[in-house]
Coordinates of C-alpha atoms and ligand atoms in Angstrom, one line a residue:
X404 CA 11.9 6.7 -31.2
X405 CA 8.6 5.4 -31.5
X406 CA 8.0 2.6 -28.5
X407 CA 6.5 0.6 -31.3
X408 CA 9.7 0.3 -33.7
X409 CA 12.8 -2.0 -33.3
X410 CA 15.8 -0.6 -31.0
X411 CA 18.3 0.5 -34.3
X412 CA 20.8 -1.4 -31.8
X413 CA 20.3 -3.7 -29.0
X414 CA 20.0 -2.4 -25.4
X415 CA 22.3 -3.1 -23.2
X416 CA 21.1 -5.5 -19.9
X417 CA 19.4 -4.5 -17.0
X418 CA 22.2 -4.9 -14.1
X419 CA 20.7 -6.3 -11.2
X420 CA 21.6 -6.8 -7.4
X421 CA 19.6 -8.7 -5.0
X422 CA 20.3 -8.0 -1.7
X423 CA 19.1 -11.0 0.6
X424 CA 18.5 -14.6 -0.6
X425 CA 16.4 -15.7 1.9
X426 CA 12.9 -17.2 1.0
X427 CA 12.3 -14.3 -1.7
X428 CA 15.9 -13.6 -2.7
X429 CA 15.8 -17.4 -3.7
X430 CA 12.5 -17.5 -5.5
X431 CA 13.9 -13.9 -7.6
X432 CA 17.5 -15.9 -8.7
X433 CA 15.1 -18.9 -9.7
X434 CA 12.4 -16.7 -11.7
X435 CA 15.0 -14.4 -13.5
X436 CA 16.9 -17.6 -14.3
X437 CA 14.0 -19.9 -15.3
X438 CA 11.9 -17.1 -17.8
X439 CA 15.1 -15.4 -18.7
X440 CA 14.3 -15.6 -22.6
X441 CA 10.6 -14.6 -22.4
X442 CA 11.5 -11.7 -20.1
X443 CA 14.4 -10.5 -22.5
X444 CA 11.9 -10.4 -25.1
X445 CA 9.0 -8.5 -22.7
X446 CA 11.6 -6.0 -21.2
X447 CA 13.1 -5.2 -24.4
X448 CA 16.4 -6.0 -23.5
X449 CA 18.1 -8.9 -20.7
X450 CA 17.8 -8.5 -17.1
X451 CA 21.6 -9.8 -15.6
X452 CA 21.9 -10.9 -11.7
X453 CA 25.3 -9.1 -11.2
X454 CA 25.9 -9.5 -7.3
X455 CA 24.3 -11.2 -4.8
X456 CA 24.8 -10.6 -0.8
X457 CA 23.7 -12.1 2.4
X458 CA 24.9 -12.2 5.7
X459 CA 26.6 -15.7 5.4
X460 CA 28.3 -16.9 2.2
X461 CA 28.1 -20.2 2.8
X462 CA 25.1 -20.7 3.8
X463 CA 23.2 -23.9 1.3
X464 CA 20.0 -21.4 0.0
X465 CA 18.9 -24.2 -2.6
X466 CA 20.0 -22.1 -5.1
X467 CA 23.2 -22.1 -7.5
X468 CA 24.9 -18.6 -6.8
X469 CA 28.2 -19.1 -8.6
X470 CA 27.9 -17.6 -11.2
X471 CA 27.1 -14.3 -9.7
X472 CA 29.4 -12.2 -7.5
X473 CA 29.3 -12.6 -3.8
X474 CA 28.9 -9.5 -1.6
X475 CA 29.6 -9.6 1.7
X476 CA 29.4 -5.9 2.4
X477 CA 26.2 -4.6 1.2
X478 CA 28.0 -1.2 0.5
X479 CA 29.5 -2.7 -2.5
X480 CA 26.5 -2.8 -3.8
X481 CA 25.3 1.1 -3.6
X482 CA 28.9 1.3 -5.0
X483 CA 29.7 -0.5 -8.0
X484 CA 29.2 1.2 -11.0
X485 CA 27.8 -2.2 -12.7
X486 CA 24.7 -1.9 -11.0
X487 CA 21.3 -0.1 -12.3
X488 CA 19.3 -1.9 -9.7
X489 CA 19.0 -2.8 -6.1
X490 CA 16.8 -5.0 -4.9
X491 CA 16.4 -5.2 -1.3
X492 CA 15.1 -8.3 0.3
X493 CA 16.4 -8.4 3.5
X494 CA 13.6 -7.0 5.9
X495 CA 12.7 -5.0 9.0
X496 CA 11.6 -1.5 8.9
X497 CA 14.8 0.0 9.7
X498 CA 18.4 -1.3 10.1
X499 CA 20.5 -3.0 7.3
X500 CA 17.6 -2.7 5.1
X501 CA 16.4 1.1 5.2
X502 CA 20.5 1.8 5.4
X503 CA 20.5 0.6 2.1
X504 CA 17.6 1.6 0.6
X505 CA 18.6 5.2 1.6
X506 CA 22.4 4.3 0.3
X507 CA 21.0 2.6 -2.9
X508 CA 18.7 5.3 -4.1
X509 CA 20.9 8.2 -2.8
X510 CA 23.3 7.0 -5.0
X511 CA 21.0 7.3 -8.4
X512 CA 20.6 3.2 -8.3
X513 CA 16.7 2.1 -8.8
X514 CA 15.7 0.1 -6.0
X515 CA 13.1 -2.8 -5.8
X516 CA 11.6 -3.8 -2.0
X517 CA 9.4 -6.3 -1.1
X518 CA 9.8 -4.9 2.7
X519 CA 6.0 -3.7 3.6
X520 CA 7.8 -2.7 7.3
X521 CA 10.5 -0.3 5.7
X522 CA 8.0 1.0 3.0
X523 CA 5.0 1.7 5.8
X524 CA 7.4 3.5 8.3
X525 CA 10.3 5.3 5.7
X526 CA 8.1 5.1 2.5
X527 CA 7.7 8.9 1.8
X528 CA 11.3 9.6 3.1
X529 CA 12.7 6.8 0.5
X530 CA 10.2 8.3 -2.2
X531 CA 11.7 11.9 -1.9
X532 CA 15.1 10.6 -2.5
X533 CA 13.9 8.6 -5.3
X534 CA 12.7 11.9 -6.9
X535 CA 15.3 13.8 -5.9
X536 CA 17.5 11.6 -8.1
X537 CA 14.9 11.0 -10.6
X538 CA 15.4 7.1 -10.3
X539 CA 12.6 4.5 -9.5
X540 CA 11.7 3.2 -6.2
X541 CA 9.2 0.2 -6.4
X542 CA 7.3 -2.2 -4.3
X543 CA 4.8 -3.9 -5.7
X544 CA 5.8 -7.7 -2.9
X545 CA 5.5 -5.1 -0.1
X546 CA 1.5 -5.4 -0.6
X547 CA -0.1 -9.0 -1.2
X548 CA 2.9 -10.4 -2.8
X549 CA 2.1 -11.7 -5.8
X550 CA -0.8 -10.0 -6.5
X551 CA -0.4 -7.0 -8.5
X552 CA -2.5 -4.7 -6.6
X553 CA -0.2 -1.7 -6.7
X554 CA 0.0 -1.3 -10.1
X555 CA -3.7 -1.8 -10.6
X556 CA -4.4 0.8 -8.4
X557 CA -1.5 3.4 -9.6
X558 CA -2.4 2.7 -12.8
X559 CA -5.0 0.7 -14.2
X560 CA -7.7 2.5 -11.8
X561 CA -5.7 6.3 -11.7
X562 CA -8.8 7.7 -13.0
X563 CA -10.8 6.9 -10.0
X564 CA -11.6 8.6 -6.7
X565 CA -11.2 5.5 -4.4
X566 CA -14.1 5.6 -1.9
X567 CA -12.2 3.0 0.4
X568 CA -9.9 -0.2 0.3
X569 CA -10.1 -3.2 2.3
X570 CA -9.2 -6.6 2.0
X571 CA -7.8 -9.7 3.3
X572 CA -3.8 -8.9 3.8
X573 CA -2.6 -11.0 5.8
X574 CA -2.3 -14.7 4.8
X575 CA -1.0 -16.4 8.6
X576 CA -4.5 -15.0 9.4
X577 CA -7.0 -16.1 6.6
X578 CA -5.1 -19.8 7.7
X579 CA -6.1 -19.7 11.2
X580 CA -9.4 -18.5 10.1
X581 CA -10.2 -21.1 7.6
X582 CA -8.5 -24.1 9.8
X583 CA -11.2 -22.4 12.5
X584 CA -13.9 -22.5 10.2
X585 CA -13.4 -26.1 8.9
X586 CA -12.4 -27.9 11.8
X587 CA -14.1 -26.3 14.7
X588 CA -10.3 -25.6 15.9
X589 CA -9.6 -23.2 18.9
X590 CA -7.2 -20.5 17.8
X591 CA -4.2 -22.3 19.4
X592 CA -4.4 -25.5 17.7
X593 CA -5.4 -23.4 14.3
X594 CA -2.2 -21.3 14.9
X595 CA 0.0 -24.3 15.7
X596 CA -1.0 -26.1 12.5
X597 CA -0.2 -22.3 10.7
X598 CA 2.8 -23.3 12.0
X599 CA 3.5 -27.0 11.2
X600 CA 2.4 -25.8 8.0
X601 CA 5.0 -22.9 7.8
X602 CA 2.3 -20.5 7.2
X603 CA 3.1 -18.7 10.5
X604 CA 6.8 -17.6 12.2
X605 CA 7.4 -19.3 15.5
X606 CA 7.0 -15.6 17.4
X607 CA 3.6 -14.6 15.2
X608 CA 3.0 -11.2 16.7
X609 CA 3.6 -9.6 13.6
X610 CA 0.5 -11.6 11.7
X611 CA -1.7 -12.4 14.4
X612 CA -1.7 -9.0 16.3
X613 CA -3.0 -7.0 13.1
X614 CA 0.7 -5.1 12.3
X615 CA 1.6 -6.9 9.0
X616 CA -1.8 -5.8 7.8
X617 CA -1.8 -2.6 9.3
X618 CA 1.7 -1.9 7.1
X619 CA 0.2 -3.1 3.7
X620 CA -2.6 -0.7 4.6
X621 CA -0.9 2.1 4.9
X622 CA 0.8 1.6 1.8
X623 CA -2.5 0.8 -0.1
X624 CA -4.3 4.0 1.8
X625 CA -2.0 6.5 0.4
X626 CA -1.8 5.3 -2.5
X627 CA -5.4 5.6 -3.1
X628 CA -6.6 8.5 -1.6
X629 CA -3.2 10.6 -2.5
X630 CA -2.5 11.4 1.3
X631 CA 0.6 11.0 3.2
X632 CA 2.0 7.8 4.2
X633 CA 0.5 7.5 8.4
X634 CA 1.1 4.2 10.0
X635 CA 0.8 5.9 13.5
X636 CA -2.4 6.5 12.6
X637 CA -3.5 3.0 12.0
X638 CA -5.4 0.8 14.5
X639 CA -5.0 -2.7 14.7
X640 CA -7.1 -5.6 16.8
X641 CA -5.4 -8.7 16.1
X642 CA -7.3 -12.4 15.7
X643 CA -6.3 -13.3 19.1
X644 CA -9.3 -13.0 20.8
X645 CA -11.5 -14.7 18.5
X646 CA -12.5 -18.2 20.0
X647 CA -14.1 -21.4 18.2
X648 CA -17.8 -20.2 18.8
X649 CA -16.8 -16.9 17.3
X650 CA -17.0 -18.3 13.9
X651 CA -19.9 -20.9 14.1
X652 CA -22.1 -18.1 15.3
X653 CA -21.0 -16.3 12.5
X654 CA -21.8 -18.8 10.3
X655 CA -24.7 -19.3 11.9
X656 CA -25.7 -15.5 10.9
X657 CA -25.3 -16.2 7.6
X658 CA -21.1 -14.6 7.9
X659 CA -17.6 -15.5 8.0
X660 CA -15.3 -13.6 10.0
X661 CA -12.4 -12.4 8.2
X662 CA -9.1 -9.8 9.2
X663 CA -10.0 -7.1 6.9
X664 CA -8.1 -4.4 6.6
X665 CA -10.2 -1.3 5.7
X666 CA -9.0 2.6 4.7
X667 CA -12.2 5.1 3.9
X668 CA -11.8 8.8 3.8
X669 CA -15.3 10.8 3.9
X670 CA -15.5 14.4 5.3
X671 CA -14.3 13.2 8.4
X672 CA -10.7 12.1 8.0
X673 CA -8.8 9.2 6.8
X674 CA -10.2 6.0 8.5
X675 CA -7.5 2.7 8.7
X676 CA -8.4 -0.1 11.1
X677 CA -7.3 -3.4 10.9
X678 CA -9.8 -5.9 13.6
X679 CA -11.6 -9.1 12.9
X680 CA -15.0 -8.4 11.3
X681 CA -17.6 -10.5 10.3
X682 CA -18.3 -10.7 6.3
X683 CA -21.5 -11.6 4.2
X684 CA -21.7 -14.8 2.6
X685 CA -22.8 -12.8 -0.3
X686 CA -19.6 -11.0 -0.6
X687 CA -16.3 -12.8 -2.3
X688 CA -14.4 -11.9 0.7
X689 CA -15.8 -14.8 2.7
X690 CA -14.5 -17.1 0.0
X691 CA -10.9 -15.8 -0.1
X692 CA -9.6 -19.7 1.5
X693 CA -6.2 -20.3 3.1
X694 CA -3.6 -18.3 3.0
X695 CA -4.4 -16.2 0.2
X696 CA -4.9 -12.5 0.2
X697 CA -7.8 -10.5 -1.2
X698 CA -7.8 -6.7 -2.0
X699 CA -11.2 -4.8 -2.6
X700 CA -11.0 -1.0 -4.3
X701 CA -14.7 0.8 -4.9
X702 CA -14.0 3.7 -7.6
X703 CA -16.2 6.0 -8.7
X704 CA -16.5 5.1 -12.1
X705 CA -15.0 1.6 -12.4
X706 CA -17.0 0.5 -9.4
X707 CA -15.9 -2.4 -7.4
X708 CA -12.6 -4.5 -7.8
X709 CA -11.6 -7.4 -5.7
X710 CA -7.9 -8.5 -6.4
X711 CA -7.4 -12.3 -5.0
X712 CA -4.1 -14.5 -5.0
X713 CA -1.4 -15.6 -2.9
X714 CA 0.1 -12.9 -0.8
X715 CA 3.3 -15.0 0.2
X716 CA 5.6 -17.6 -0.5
X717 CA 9.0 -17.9 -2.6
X718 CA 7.1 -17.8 -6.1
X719 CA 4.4 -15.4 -6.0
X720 CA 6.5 -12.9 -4.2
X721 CA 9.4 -13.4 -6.5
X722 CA 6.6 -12.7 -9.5
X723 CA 5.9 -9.0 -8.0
X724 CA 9.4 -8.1 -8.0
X725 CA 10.5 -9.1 -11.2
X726 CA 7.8 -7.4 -12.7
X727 CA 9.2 -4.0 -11.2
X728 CA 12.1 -4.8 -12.5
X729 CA 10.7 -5.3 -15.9
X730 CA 8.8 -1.8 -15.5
X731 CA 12.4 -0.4 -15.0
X732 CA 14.2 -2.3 -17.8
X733 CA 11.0 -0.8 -19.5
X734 CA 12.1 3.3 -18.5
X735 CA 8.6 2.4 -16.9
X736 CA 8.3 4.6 -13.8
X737 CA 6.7 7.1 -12.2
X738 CA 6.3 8.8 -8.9
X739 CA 6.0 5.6 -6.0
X740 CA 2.7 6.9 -4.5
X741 CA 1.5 8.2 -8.0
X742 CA 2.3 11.6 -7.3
X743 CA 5.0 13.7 -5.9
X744 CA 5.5 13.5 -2.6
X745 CA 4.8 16.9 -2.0
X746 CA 1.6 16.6 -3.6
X747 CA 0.3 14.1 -1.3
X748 CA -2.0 15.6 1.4
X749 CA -1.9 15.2 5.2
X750 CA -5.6 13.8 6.1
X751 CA -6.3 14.0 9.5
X752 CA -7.2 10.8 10.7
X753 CA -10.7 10.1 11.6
X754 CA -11.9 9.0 14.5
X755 CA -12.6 5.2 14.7
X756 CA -15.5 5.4 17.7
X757 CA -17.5 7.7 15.9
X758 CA -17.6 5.1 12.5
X759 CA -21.4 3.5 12.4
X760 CA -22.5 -0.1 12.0
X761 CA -23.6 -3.2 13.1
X762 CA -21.6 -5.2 15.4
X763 CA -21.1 -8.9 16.1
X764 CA -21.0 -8.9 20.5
X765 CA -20.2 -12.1 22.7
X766 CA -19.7 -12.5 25.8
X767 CA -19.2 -15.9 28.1
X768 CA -21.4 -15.2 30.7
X769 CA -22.3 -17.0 33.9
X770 CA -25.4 -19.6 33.7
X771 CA -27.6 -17.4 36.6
X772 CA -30.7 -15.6 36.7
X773 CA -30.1 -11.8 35.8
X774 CA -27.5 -11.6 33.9
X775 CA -29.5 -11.1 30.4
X776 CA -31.0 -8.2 32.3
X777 CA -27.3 -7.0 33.3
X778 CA -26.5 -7.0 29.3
X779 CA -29.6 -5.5 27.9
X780 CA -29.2 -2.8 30.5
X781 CA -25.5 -2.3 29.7
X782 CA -26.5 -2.4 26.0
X783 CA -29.4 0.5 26.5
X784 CA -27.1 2.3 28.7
X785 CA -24.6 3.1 25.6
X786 CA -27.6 3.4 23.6
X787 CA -27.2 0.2 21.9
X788 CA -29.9 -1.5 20.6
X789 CA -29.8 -5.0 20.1
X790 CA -31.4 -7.2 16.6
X791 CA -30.8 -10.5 17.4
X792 CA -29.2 -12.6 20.2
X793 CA -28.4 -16.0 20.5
X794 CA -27.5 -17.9 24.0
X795 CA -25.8 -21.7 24.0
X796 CA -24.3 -24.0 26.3
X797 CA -20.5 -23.1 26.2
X798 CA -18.6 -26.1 25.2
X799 CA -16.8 -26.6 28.7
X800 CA -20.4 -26.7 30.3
X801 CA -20.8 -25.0 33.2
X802 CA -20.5 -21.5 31.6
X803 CA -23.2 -19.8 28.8
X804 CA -22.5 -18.0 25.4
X805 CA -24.1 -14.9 24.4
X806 CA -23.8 -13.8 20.4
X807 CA -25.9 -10.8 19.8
X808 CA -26.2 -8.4 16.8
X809 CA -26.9 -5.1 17.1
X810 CA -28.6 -2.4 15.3
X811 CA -26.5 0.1 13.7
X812 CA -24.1 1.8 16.3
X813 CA -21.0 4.2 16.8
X814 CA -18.1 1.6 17.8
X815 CA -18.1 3.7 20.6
X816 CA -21.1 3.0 22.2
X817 CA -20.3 -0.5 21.8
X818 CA -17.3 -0.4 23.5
X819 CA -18.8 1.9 26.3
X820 CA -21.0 -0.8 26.7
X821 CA -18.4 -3.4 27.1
X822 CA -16.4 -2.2 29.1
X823 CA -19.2 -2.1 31.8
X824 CA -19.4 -5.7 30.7
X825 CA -16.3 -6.6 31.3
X826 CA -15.6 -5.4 34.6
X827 CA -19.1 -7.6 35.8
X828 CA -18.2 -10.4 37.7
X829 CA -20.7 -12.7 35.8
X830 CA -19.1 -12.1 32.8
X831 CA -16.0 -14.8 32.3
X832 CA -12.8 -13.4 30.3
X833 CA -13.2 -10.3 27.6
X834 CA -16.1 -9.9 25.6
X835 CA -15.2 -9.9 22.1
X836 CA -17.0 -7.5 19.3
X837 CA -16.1 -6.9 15.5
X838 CA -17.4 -5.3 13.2
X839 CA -20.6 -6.7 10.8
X840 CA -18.5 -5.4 7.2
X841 CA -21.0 -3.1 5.1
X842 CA -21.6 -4.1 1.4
Ligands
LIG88 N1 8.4 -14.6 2.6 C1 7.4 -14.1 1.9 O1 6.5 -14.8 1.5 C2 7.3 -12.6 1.7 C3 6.2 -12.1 1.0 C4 6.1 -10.7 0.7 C5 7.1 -9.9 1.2 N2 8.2 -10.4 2.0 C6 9.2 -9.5 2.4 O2 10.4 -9.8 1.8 C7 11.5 -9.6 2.6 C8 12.4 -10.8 2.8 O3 11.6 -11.9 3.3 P1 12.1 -13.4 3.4 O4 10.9 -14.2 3.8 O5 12.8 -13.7 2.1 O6 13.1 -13.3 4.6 P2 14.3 -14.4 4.9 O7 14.0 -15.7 4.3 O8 14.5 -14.3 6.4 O9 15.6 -13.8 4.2 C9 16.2 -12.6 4.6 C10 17.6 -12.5 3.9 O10 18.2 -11.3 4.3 C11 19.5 -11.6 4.8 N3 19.8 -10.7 5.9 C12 19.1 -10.5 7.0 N4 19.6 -9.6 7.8 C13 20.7 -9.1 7.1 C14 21.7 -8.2 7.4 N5 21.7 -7.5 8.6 N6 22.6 -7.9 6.5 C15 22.6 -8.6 5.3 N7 21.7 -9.6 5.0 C16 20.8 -9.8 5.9 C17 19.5 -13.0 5.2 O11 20.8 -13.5 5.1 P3 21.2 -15.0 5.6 O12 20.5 -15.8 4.7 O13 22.7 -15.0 5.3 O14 20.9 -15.1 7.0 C18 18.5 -13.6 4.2 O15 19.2 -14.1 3.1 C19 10.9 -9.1 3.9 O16 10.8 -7.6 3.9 C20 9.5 -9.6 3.9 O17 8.6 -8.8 4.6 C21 8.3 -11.7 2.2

């Protein structure tokens, strides 16, 4: 049948499960229910909730669920043979949530995650059994919610070698920067207003330690340079460190300093780091506000992409996943990582000391005579040279700030350098360096 002619009789609905009404599970029942006409029409057929499950049915989730069957037993689910789709919103890379992915797809269902964790640690395990049983596994929420960055890439740039991906990937972070950036805020206060706000968790480890970002990296590296799914072999700095004059001497440079999440592979290896780094003005990155998320993929022929929009929340999320399961109502699928797993290669990961650049250096130094001298010597000792440097007053008085820039390095070096620097006992708490982001 052509795809352009008329179904000679209606198909039948899409049978859906969703797996965890929380924050997402809520914003799927509302979408599906609210567009349920236009996406009829765009999936060629309806998409039916069928059964729902959480851990506690009487929960109030702001959200009418009687008309759908409650599960309390997520087995049920993999189960019943009036289900075509999971969809799996529960969380956490392993536990109740990879049991029944595994379950799910084992069983020949399609499943739909929005679980980054799960996808980043299980993701080539969970894609073998998908093929096995020939039966889509998708996850276009798991990577900046509700932009659809996965399908771009899989698809709408699958002619492209990708040189490298970076990007903005986690929201809780872009937050704390901008509140730092407009209000002069420490990182506590900018964290506790994340918080009022409900942009961050009350334990934000995950965000503000780098690990969220790292997973969505992972996801995004193998997908674009066709290698196996490595999250041991991601490195994360979180935004911890960073402290108000952080980013007013970056501005000050002519930067903004931004979590980036950045995945290269040259001759050396597969590179994924996720750290603090300071951004041109000149590139769109440093005008990604809030808690949006950014993505950034460099082809070969298509050239540079950038990808912006809101990474979290009920709605945007919800967006992602209902457009996988439109693909599915569509018979629109394809191997998860764009190829067989098997086809995927096993880069080996290169070695983040030896990657070259400029870098962004402060240090809170004691105000005394000689210890300029101790840095510059520090700095020459590693073979660091430096461009520019900048010393002020530090806020609480007593106590001096250096910001230098120096000329391109090995990250090595740098740190070699630091570590002297750290250990000095002019130099108060732990220098802090990032990256200067190449354009
Ligand atoms: N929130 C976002 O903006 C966002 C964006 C992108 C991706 N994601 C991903 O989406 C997933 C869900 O996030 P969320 O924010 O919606 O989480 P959430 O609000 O905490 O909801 C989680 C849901 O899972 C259920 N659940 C938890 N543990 C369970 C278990 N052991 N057995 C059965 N049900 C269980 C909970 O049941 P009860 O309600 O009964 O406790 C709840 O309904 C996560 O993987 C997250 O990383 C979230």
């Amino acid at each position: 049948m052509s795809p352009y002619s008329a179904p000679t009789a209606p198909r039948p609905p899409l049978r859906v499960a969703l797996a965890g009404i929380g924050v997402v599970g809520g914003g799927v029942v509302r979408l599906l229910e609210a567009n349920r006409e236009l996406i009829a029409r765009r999936a060629g057929r309806p998409i039916d909730i069928v059964a729902v499950s959480a851990r506690d049915r009487h929960k109030d989730r702001g959200v009418d669920l009687s008309p759908y069957r409650w599960e309390d037993d997520m087995e049920a689910l993999v189960s019943a043979d009036d289900i075509d789709v999971v969809v799996e919103m529960i969380g956490g890379a392993d536990g109740s949530a990879l049991t029944l992915a595994r379950r799910a797809l084992g069983a020949g269902k399609a499943l739909v995650t929005a679980n980054k964790a799960m996808i980043a640690h299980h993701g080539l395990a969970l894609a073998a059994i998908a093929e096995e049983k020939d039966t889509p596994l998708k996850y276009e929420a798991a990577v900046a919610g509700g932009i659809p960055v996965i399908k771009a890439i899989r698809e709408g740039a699958s002619a492209n070698e990708i040189a490298r991906v970076y990007g903005i990937l986690n929201g809780t972070c872009n937050y704390i920067l901008t509140q730092m950036e407009r209000n002069g805020a420490s990182f506590a206060d900018a964290l506790s207003a994340a918080q009022a706000e409900g942009y961050a968790e009350a334990d934000p480890t995950f965000d503000v330690d780098g690990i969220d970002a790292a997973h969505k990296l992972s996801i995004l590296a193998a997908l674009c340079f066709g290698t196996r799914l490595d999250i041991g072999a991601v490195t994360a700095d979180g935004i911890r460190g960073l402290i108000a004059a952080d980013i007013r001497e970056a501005e000050a440079l002519g930067h903004r300093v931004r979590l980036i999440g950045m995945a290269e592979r040259d001759e050396n290896g597969l590179y994924q780091h996720v750290q603090p780094c300071l951004v041109p003005a000149d590139h769109p990155l440093a005008y990604v506000p809030g808690a949006l998320n950014a993505v950034v993929a460099e082809g070969n022929f298509v050239g540079r992409l950038f990808f912006e929009g809101a990474g979290a929340g009920a709605g945007p999320t919800a967006s992602a996943i209902v457009a996988d399961i439109i693909d599915i109502a569509r018979d629109e699928y394809g191997p998860a990582f764009a190829m067989p797993v098997d086809a995927l290669d096993a880069a080996p990961a290169a070695d983040v000391g030896a990657r070259v650049g400029k870098h962004y250096v402060r240090l809170i130094v004691e105000d005394r005579i000689g210890v300029l001298a101790e840095i510059t010597a520090a700095m020459r000792d590693a073979g660091v040279s430096i461009e520019s440097f900048i010393q002020r007053g530090d806020d609480e008085g007593s106590d001096v700030v250096i910001a230098l820039v120096t000329h391109e390095s090995p990250a090595s070096a740098i740190h070699a350098a630091l570590a002297v620097l750290g250990a000095s006992d002019h130099v108060v708490g732990a220098p802090m360096h990032m990256p200067i982001l190449a354009l």
